[in-house]
PDB file of C-alpha atoms in Angstrom:
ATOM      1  CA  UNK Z 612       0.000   0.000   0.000  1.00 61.00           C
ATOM      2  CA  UNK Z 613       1.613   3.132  -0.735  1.00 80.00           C
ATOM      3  CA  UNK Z 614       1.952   6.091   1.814  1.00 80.00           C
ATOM      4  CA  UNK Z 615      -0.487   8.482   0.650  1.00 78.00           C
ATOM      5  CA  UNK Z 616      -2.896   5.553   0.550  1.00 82.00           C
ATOM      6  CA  UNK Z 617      -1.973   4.439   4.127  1.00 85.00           C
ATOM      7  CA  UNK Z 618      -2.546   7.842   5.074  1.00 80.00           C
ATOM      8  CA  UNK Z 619      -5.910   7.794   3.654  1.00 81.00           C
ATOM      9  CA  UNK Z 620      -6.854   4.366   5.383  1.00 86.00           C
ATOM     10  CA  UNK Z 621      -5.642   6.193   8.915  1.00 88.00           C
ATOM     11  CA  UNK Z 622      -7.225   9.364   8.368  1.00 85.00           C
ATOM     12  CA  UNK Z 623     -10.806   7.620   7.717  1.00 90.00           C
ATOM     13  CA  UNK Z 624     -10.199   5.197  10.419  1.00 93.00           C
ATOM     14  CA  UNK Z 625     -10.076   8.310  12.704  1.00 93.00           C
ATOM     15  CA  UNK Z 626     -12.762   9.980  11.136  1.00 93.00           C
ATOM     16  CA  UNK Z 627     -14.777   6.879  11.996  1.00 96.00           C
ATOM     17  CA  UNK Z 628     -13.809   6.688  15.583  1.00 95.00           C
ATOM     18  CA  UNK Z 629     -14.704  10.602  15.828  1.00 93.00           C
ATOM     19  CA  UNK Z 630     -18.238  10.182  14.226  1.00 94.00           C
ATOM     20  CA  UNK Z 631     -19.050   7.027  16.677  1.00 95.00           C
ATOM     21  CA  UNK Z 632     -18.343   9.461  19.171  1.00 94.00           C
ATOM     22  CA  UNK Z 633     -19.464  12.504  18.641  1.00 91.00           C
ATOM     23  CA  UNK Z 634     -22.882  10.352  17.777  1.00 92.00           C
ATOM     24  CA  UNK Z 635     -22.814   8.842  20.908  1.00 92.00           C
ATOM     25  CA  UNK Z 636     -22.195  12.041  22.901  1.00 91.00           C
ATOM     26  CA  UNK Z 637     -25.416  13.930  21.046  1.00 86.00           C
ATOM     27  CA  UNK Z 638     -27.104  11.473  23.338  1.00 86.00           C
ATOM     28  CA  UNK Z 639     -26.461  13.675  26.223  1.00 86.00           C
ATOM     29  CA  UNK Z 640     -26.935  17.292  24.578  1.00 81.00           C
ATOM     30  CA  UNK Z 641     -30.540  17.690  24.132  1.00 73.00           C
ATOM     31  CA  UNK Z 642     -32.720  20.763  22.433  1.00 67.00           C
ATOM     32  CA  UNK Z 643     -36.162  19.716  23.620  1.00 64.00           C
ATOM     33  CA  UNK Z 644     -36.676  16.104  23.375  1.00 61.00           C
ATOM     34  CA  UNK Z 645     -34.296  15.699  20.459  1.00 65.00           C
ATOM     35  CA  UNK Z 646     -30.659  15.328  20.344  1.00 69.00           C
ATOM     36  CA  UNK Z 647     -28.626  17.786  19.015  1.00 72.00           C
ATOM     37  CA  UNK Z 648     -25.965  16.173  16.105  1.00 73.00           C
ATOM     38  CA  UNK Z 649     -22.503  17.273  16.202  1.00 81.00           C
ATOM     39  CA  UNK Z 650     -21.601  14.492  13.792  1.00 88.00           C
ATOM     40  CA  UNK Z 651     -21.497  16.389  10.960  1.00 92.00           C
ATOM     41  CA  UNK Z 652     -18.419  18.368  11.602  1.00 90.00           C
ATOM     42  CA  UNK Z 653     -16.399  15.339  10.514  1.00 92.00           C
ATOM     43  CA  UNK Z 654     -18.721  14.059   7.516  1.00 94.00           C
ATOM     44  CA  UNK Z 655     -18.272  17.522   6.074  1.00 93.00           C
ATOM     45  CA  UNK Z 656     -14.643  17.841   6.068  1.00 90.00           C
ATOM     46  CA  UNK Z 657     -14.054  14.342   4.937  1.00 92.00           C
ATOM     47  CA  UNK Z 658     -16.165  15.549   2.187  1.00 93.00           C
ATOM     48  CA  UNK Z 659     -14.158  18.215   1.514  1.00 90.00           C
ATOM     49  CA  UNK Z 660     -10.963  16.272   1.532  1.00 87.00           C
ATOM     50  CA  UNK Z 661     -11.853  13.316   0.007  1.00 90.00           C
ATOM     51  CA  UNK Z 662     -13.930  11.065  -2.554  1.00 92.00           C
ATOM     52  CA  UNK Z 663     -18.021  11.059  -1.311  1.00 96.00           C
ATOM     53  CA  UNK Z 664     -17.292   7.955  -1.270  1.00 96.00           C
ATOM     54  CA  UNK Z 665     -15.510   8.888   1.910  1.00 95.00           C
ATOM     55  CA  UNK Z 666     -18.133  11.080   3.546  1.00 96.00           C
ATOM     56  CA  UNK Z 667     -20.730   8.349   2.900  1.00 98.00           C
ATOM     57  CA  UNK Z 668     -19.633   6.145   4.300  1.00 97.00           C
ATOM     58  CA  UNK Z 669     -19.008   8.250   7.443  1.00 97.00           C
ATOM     59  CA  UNK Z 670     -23.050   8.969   6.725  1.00 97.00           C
ATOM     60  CA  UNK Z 671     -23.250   5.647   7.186  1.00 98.00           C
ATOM     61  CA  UNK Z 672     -21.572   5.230  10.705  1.00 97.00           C
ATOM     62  CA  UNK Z 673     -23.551   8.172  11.630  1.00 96.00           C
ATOM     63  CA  UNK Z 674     -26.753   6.213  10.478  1.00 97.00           C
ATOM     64  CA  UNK Z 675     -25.097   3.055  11.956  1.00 97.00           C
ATOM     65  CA  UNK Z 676     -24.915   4.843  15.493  1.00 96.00           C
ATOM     66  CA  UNK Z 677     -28.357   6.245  15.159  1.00 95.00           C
ATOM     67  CA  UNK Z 678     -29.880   2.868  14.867  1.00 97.00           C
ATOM     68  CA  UNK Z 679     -27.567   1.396  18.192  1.00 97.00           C
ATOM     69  CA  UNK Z 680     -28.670   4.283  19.850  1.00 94.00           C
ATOM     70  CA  UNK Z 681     -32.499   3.610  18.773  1.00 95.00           C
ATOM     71  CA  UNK Z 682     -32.137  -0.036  20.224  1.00 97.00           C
ATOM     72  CA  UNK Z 683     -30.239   0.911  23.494  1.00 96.00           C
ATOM     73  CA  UNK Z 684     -32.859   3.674  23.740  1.00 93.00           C
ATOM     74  CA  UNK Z 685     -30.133   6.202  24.222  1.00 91.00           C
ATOM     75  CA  UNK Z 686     -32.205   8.028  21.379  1.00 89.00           C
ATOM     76  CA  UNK Z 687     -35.903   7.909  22.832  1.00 88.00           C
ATOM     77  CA  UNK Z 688     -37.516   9.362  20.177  1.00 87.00           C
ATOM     78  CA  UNK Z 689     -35.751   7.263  17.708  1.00 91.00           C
ATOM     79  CA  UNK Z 690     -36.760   3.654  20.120  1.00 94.00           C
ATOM     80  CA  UNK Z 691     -40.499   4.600  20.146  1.00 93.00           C
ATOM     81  CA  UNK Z 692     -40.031   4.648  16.082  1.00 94.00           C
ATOM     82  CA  UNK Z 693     -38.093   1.319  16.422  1.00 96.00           C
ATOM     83  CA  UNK Z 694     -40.374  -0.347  18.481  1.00 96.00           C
ATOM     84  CA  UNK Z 695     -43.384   1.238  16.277  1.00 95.00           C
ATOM     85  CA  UNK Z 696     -41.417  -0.329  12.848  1.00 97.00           C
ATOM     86  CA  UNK Z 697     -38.105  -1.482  13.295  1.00 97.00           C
ATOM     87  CA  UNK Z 698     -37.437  -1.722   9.419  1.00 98.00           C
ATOM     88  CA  UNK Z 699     -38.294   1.578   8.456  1.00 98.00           C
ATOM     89  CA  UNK Z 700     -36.509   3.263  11.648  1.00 97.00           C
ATOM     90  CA  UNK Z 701     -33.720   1.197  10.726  1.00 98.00           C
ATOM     91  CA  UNK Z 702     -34.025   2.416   6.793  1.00 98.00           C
ATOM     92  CA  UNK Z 703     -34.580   5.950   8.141  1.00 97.00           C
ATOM     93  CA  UNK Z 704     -31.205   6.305  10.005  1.00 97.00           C
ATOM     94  CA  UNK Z 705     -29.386   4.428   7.311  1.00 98.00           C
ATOM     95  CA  UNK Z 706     -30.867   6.273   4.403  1.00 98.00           C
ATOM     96  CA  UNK Z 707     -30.799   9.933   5.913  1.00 97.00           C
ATOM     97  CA  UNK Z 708     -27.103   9.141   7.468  1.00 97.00           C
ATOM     98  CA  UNK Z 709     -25.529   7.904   4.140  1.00 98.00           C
ATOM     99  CA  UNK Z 710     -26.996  10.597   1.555  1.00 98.00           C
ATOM    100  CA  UNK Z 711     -26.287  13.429   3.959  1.00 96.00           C
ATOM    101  CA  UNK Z 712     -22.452  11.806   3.643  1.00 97.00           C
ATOM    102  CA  UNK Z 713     -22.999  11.344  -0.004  1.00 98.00           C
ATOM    103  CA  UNK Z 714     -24.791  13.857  -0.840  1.00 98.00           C
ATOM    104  CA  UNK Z 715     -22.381  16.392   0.841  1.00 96.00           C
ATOM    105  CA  UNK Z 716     -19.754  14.680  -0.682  1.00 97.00           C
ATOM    106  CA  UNK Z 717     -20.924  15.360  -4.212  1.00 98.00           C
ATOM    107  CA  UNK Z 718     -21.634  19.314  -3.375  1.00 97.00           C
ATOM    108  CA  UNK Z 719     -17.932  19.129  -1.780  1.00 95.00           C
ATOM    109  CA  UNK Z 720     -16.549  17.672  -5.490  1.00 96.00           C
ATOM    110  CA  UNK Z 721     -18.716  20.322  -7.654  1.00 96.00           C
ATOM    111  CA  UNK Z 722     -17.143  23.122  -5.560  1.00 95.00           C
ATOM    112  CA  UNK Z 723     -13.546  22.570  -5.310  1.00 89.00           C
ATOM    113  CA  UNK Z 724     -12.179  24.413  -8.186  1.00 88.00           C
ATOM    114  CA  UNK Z 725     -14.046  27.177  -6.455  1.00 88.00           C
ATOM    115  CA  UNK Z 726     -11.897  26.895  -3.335  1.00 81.00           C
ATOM    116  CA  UNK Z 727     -12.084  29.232  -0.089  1.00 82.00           C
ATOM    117  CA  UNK Z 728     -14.935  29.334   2.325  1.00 86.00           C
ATOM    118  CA  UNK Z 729     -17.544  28.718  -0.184  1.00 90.00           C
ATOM    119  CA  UNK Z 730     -16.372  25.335  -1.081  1.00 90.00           C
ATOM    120  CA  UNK Z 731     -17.016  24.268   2.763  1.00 90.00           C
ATOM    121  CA  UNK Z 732     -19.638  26.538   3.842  1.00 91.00           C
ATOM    122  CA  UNK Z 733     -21.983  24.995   1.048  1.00 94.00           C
ATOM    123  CA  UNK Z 734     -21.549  21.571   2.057  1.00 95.00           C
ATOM    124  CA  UNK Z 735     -21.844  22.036   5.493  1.00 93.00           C
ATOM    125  CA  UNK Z 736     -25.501  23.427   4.523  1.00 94.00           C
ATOM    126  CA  UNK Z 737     -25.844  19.936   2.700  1.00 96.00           C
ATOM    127  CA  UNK Z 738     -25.236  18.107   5.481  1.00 94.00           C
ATOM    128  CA  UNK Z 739     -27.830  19.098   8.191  1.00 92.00           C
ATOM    129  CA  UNK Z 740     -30.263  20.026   5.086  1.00 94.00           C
ATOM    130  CA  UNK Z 741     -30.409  16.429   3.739  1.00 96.00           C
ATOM    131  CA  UNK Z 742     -30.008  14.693   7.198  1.00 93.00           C
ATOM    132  CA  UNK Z 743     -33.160  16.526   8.232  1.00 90.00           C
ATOM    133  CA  UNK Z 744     -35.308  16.821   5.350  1.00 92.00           C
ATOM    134  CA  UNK Z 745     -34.744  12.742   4.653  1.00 95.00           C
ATOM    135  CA  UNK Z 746     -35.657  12.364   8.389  1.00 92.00           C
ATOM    136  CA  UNK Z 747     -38.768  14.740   8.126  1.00 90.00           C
ATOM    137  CA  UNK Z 748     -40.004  12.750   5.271  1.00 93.00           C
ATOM    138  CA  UNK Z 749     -39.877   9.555   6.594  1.00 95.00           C
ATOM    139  CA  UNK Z 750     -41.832  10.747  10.054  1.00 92.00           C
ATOM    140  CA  UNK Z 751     -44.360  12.200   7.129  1.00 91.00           C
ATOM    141  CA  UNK Z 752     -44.451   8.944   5.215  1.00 94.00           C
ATOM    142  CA  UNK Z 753     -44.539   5.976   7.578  1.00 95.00           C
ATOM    143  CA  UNK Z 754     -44.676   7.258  11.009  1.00 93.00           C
ATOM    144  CA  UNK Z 755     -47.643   9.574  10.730  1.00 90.00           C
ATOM    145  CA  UNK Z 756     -49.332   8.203  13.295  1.00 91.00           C
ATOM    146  CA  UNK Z 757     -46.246   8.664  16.300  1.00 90.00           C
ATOM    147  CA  UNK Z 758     -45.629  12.577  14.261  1.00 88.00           C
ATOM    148  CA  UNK Z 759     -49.741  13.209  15.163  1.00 85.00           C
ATOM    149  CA  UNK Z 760     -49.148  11.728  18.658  1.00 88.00           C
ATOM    150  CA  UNK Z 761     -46.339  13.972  19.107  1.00 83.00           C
ATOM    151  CA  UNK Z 762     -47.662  17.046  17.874  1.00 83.00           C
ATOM    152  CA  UNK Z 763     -50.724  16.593  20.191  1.00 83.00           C
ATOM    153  CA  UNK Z 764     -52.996  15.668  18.108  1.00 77.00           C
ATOM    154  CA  UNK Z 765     -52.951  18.935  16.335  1.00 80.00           C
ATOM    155  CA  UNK Z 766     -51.281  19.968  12.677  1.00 82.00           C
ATOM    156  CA  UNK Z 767     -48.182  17.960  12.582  1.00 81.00           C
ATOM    157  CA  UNK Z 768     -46.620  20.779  10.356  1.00 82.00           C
ATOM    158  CA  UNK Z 769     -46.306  23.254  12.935  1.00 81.00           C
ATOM    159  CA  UNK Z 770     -45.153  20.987  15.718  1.00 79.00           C
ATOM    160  CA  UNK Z 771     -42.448  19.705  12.690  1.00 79.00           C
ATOM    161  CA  UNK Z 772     -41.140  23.233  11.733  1.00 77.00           C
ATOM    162  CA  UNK Z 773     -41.695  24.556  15.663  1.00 75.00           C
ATOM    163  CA  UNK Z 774     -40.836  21.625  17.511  1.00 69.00           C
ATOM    164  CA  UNK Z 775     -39.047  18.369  15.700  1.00 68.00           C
ATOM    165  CA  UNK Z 776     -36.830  19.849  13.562  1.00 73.00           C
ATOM    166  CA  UNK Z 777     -36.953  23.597  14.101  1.00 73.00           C
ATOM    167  CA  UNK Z 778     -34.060  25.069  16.970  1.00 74.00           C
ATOM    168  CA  UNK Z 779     -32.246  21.526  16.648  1.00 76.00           C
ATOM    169  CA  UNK Z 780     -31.966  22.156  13.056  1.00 82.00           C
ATOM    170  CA  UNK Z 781     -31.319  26.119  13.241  1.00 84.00           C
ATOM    171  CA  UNK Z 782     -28.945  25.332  16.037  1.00 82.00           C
ATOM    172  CA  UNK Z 783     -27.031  22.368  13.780  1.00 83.00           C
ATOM    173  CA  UNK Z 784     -27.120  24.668  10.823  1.00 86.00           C
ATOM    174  CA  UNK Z 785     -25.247  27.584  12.421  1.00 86.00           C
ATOM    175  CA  UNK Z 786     -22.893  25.513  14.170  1.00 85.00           C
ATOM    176  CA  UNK Z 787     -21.906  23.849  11.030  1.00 84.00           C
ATOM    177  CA  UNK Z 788     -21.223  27.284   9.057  1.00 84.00           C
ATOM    178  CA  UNK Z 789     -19.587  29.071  11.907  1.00 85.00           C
ATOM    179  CA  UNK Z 790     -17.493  25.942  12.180  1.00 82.00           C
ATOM    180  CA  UNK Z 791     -16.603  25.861   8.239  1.00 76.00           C
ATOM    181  CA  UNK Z 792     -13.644  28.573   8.480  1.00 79.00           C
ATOM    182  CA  UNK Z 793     -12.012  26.374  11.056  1.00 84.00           C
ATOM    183  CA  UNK Z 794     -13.021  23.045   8.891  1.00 76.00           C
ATOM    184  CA  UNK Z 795     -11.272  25.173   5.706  1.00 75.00           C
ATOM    185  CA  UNK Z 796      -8.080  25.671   7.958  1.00 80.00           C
ATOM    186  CA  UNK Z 797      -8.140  22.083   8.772  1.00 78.00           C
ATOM    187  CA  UNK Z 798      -8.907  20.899   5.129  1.00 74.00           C
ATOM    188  CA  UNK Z 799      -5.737  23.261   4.198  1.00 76.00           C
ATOM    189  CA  UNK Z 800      -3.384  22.020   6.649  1.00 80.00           C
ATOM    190  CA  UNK Z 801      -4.150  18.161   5.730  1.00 71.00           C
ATOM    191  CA  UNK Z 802      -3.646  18.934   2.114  1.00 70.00           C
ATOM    192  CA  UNK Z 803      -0.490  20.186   2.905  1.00 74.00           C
ATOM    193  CA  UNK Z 804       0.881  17.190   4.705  1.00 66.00           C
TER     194      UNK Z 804
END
C-alpha cells in the first residue's frame, strides 16, 4: 500500500472513531426532546478532503450509530419509532445518514475548483439540510401516526417546523457554518501534509 494511501486508510479510520463518538455524545446534549448532532463536523470535512465515497460512508456510521442508539434507547424518540417499525426506523437512520455523507460529498466535489470558504460553507448546509429533510419525510411517510401523537394531536406541520426539527436544526445549521472557516483551515493544513 503506498503512503499516501496508508494515510488515507488512517485518516478515515479516525474519522470513523470521531463520528461514533461525537454520535454517541449527542445522546447527552438535548434541544427539547431531540438530540442535538454534532456528527457532521467530521462528515463535512471528509467531504471536503476526500472522494463522497468517503463522507458516505461516514453517513453511514452516523446512520449506523443512530440505529444502536435507537435499540439501546439512548435516542428515545428514535426507540419509540423502532419499536413502532423497526425496518423503516432502521431504513430511516441508514438512508438519511448515508446521503447526507454522499450527498455532501458530491456538493464538496462540484465546488472545489471554487476553493475558499464557499467550497465548505456549502456543504456544510448539505449536510444538516439532507439529514433533516430525509428524516422529516420519513416521520411524514410511515410514522404519521407517532408525528400526530407527538404534535398533540394537532397539525403535525407546525409541531415539525416549531418543535421536531426547528431550533435543533437552526442550532445544527449555524454551528456547522460558523465551524466551516475552522473546517477550511483544517482541510488546508491536511492537504499540505
Amino acid at each position: 500500500m503506498s503512503e499516501k494511501k496508508s494515510f488515507k486508510v488512517a485518516v478515515l479510520g479516525i474519522f470513523t472513531a470521531v463520528t461514533a463518538v461525537l454520535q454517541t455524545i449527542s445522546y447527552f446534549i438535548k434541544i427539547g426532546n431531540f438530540n442535538l448532532s454534532l456528527v457532521l463536523v467530521p462528515i463535512i470535512i471528509a467531504a471536503c478532503l476526500y472522494k463522497p465515497s468517503y463522507s458516505a460512508y461516514l453517513g453511514a456510521v452516523f446512520g449506523l450509530m443512530t440505529v444502536i442508539g435507537c435499540l439501546t434507547g439512548a435516542d428515545m424518540g428514535g426507540n419509540i419509532l423502532l419499536n413502532s417499525n423497526a425496518v423503516m426506523t432502521v431504513i430511516t437512520c441508514m438512508l438519511k445518514g448515508t446521503l447526507c455523507g454522499l450527498l455532501c460529498g458530491l456538493t464538496a466535489r462540484a465546488l472545489k475548483k471554487k476553493g475558499g470558504l464557499i467550497s465548505v460553507v456549502i456543504p456544510a448546509i448539505v449536510a444538516p439540510v439532507v439529514n433533516t429533510g430525509i428524516f422529516v419525510a420519513m416521520m411524514f411517510i410511515f410514522f404519521k401516526d407517532i408525528l400526530y401523537s407527538w404534535a398533540g394531536g394537532t397539525n403535525a406541520v407546525p409541531y415539525v417546523i416549531t418543535g421536531l426539527v426547528g431550533v435543533n436544526f437552526l442550532i445544527e445549521l449555524v454551528i456547522n457554518m460558523v465551524l466551516a472557516p475552522a473546517m477550511l483551515r483544517i482541510i488546508k493544513a491536511v492537504k499540505k501534509q
